[in-house]
Every structure is written in C-alpha cells, then in structure tokens.
C-alpha cells in the first residue's frame, strides 16, 4: 500500500497464500499476485524481467521470447474479455430462468470505490475500514475518519456501502499499536475482540461513521462475531453513539446493522442472532480455515481442502434456510464469491447476494447470465450428500454440459 499503485505491475511473495490479506488487497487493485513462491529472492536479481501469471500460478524469471509471445497472446485475450464485460456493465445479473443476483464489490481504499460504478456493481458489499488504518503512522482521529467515510459515500454515488468496523489482528497489524505477536494469531486477540476490549477505538469509529452518514443510509457490520453476546455488546455501543450524535444534529436517514459470520460456532446461535440483525455476511476466507482447522496462510496445506465440498455445501444450505425463514439478507463475501464456478454453486444453494473484488464482477455476471438457477439447484441436491472430499470436477463438468460460461 506504500507503493505507487500505477507503477506496481505484479507481486511474487515467498510466503502467504492466495487468501492472505496482502493478496486480497492486490487483487482488489487488479495487480497479479502469487504467494508461496519459495526461494524467489535468491533466484531474482534487480533488473530481471518477470512475468507474474496469477491465473495459472506461474512466475517466469527472465522469460524467453517464446514465453513472452504466449503471454502477450493471453493478455490480448484478457483485454477482449474486459471489453465484453464492459458491454455487460448495465445489464442485469439475471439467470436464464429469471433469478436476479445482486453483485457487489469489496473495497478498502478510496481508489477502489470508483470501480463500483465502472463494474456496474450494485454497491459495496464489504468496505474494509482497517486498511486506511494500516497505512498510517498514527491512529486517525474522528475528524480524519469522518472525512474519509464522507468521501466514500460521495464516490459511491448513492449506491449502498456496508462498512465493516475495524478488523485488525492476525495478519493485519497496526504499526503504531503494541506488539500483538501470538502463537495462533488467527484465533487470537483480533477483530471485534480488540474493539470490545478497547471500546474507545470502536466509539471513535462509530461516531465518524454516524457523522459521515448524516442524512444517508448507513450500513454497519461487526466482524468475527463468535457469540450473540458479542453482537449485543457492539450494538449497545452503536445505539449509545447514535443517541449522542443525534443531539449534535447527526442523524442518518436509515441505519441497518449486521454481523459477519466467520466463526462456525455462530450457526448454532443463528436463530437468536437473526432476530437481532438486519443482514448477515459470510466471510468465507476465515470461515473455511476455521471449519477445516487449516491455516489459510500455510502453503503446505493450501488446496488440501476444497471450498466445493459437501461439508461447505451443507453449512451454506443450512444458513440459507435460516435466513430465508427470518427474511434476513445474506451475502457471501470472500474469494469464494468472486470465482465463477464457486459463485454458480453458491447461487444453486440459494444465495442471492455476492460481494467480490471489482475485477471479478464481469466474469461472475457473465456466468450468472448463462446459468439456469433451477437446474443448478436440482443438480446440487443430487450430489451434496456424496462423501467425496470435493465436488469441483462434477460441478465443472455440469457447467460445461449446460453451457455455463466459466
């Protein structure tokens, strides 16, 4: 984030995986990125030409002319696809049997926000408020935060923006905070746990959001809720700040409050939670690492467990049923939502809202417009109880047989 984004053409990281936060931010900026490239620093010298092929997980060091010619052809094909996606910008994300799917973008920087308009997305389904905190040398005060959130509202041009409150810890560290090194940071002191333990941080952020949201629709989401009690505590802080700011003349036109489901245990409290929230979002990156007890940043087990597995499908189907029964909007965020094959499966499981990197909106919309929702639903019902560890090959074959564009 400290680099000039217009000059940064690609990233090759010795550590991390495709779901690490640095990789997610890079993709949001449309920068090709590879993680877990062991020994790359020993093999590359300053000035070496490199090709980062993130589509096929390949890094070419000092590529030959033949390789360059192949890559140039691939880039031309990609440019043609982008032109096609641009033509579809104002077309609805509607399946062949008439089901409308809401496609939203994930964002975390001001530079991301114009992509909402450019991509034809319905709004910002996840605004990661922590990223501006991570690039500063000191904690931004209420005035700075208010100014930032106000600009986000303006650039979104009336489209809804879901602000996720500060989600730091784990692999997202603030340089000006105390040392937060832990043996197991993914399951440690992070996210809502920090802001409930340090309520002044949450209070200041909520005041800034309320002030920027004056006379606007304000959507606030609390991350990594593991118990309903945590949501209740965070919501109580928000309610108090809404009352306080109202006496100062800051009154949002509408306020909706949601939670992010990333901890699997929360599904057993879902009925109580769904009675309290206006909407629910699933953070699949963390959810899947907790579900499979597999560190998302560990390259040794990356890919060991597939997102397109019967256990994931059963979890999602149960959640969809619970949300439909209580008329609570459910959105899938995370990398899973932005991959056409996975998005097809999610829609077949009953998901109606997806939020993804801006560059994924075009490919996913093309897929949506080529699929028949009812056919996918019927097929998933026939395979989701299969004991196999992955349904990927079956779903891909189904998509090819039924003309779904992946």
Coordinates of C-alpha atoms in Angstrom, one line a residue, residues 1 10-13 15-36 131 170-173 296-297:
X1 CA 0.0 0.0 0.0
X10 CA 2.8 -7.6 -10.1
X11 CA 3.7 -9.3 -6.8
X12 CA 5.6 -12.5 -6.1
X13 CA 5.7 -13.4 -2.4
X15 CA 5.2 -16.5 1.9
X16 CA 1.5 -16.4 2.2
X17 CA -1.3 -17.8 0.0
X18 CA -4.0 -16.5 -2.3
X19 CA -6.3 -15.8 0.6
X20 CA -3.8 -13.8 2.7
X21 CA -4.8 -10.2 3.1
X22 CA -1.9 -8.8 1.1
X23 CA -3.0 -11.0 -1.8
X24 CA -6.7 -9.9 -1.4
X25 CA -5.8 -6.2 -1.5
X26 CA -3.5 -6.7 -4.5
X27 CA -6.3 -8.4 -6.5
X28 CA -8.7 -5.6 -5.4
X29 CA -6.2 -3.2 -7.2
X30 CA -6.1 -5.5 -10.2
X31 CA -2.5 -6.4 -9.5
X32 CA -1.4 -10.0 -10.3
X33 CA -0.1 -11.7 -7.2
X34 CA 1.5 -15.1 -6.4
X35 CA 2.1 -16.4 -2.8
X36 CA 4.3 -19.1 -1.5
X131 CA -6.9 -0.8 5.5
X170 CA -3.9 -11.8 12.9
X171 CA -2.0 -10.9 9.7
X172 CA -3.3 -7.3 9.8
X173 CA -1.2 -5.3 12.2
X296 CA -5.1 -20.1 5.3
X297 CA -1.6 -18.7 5.2

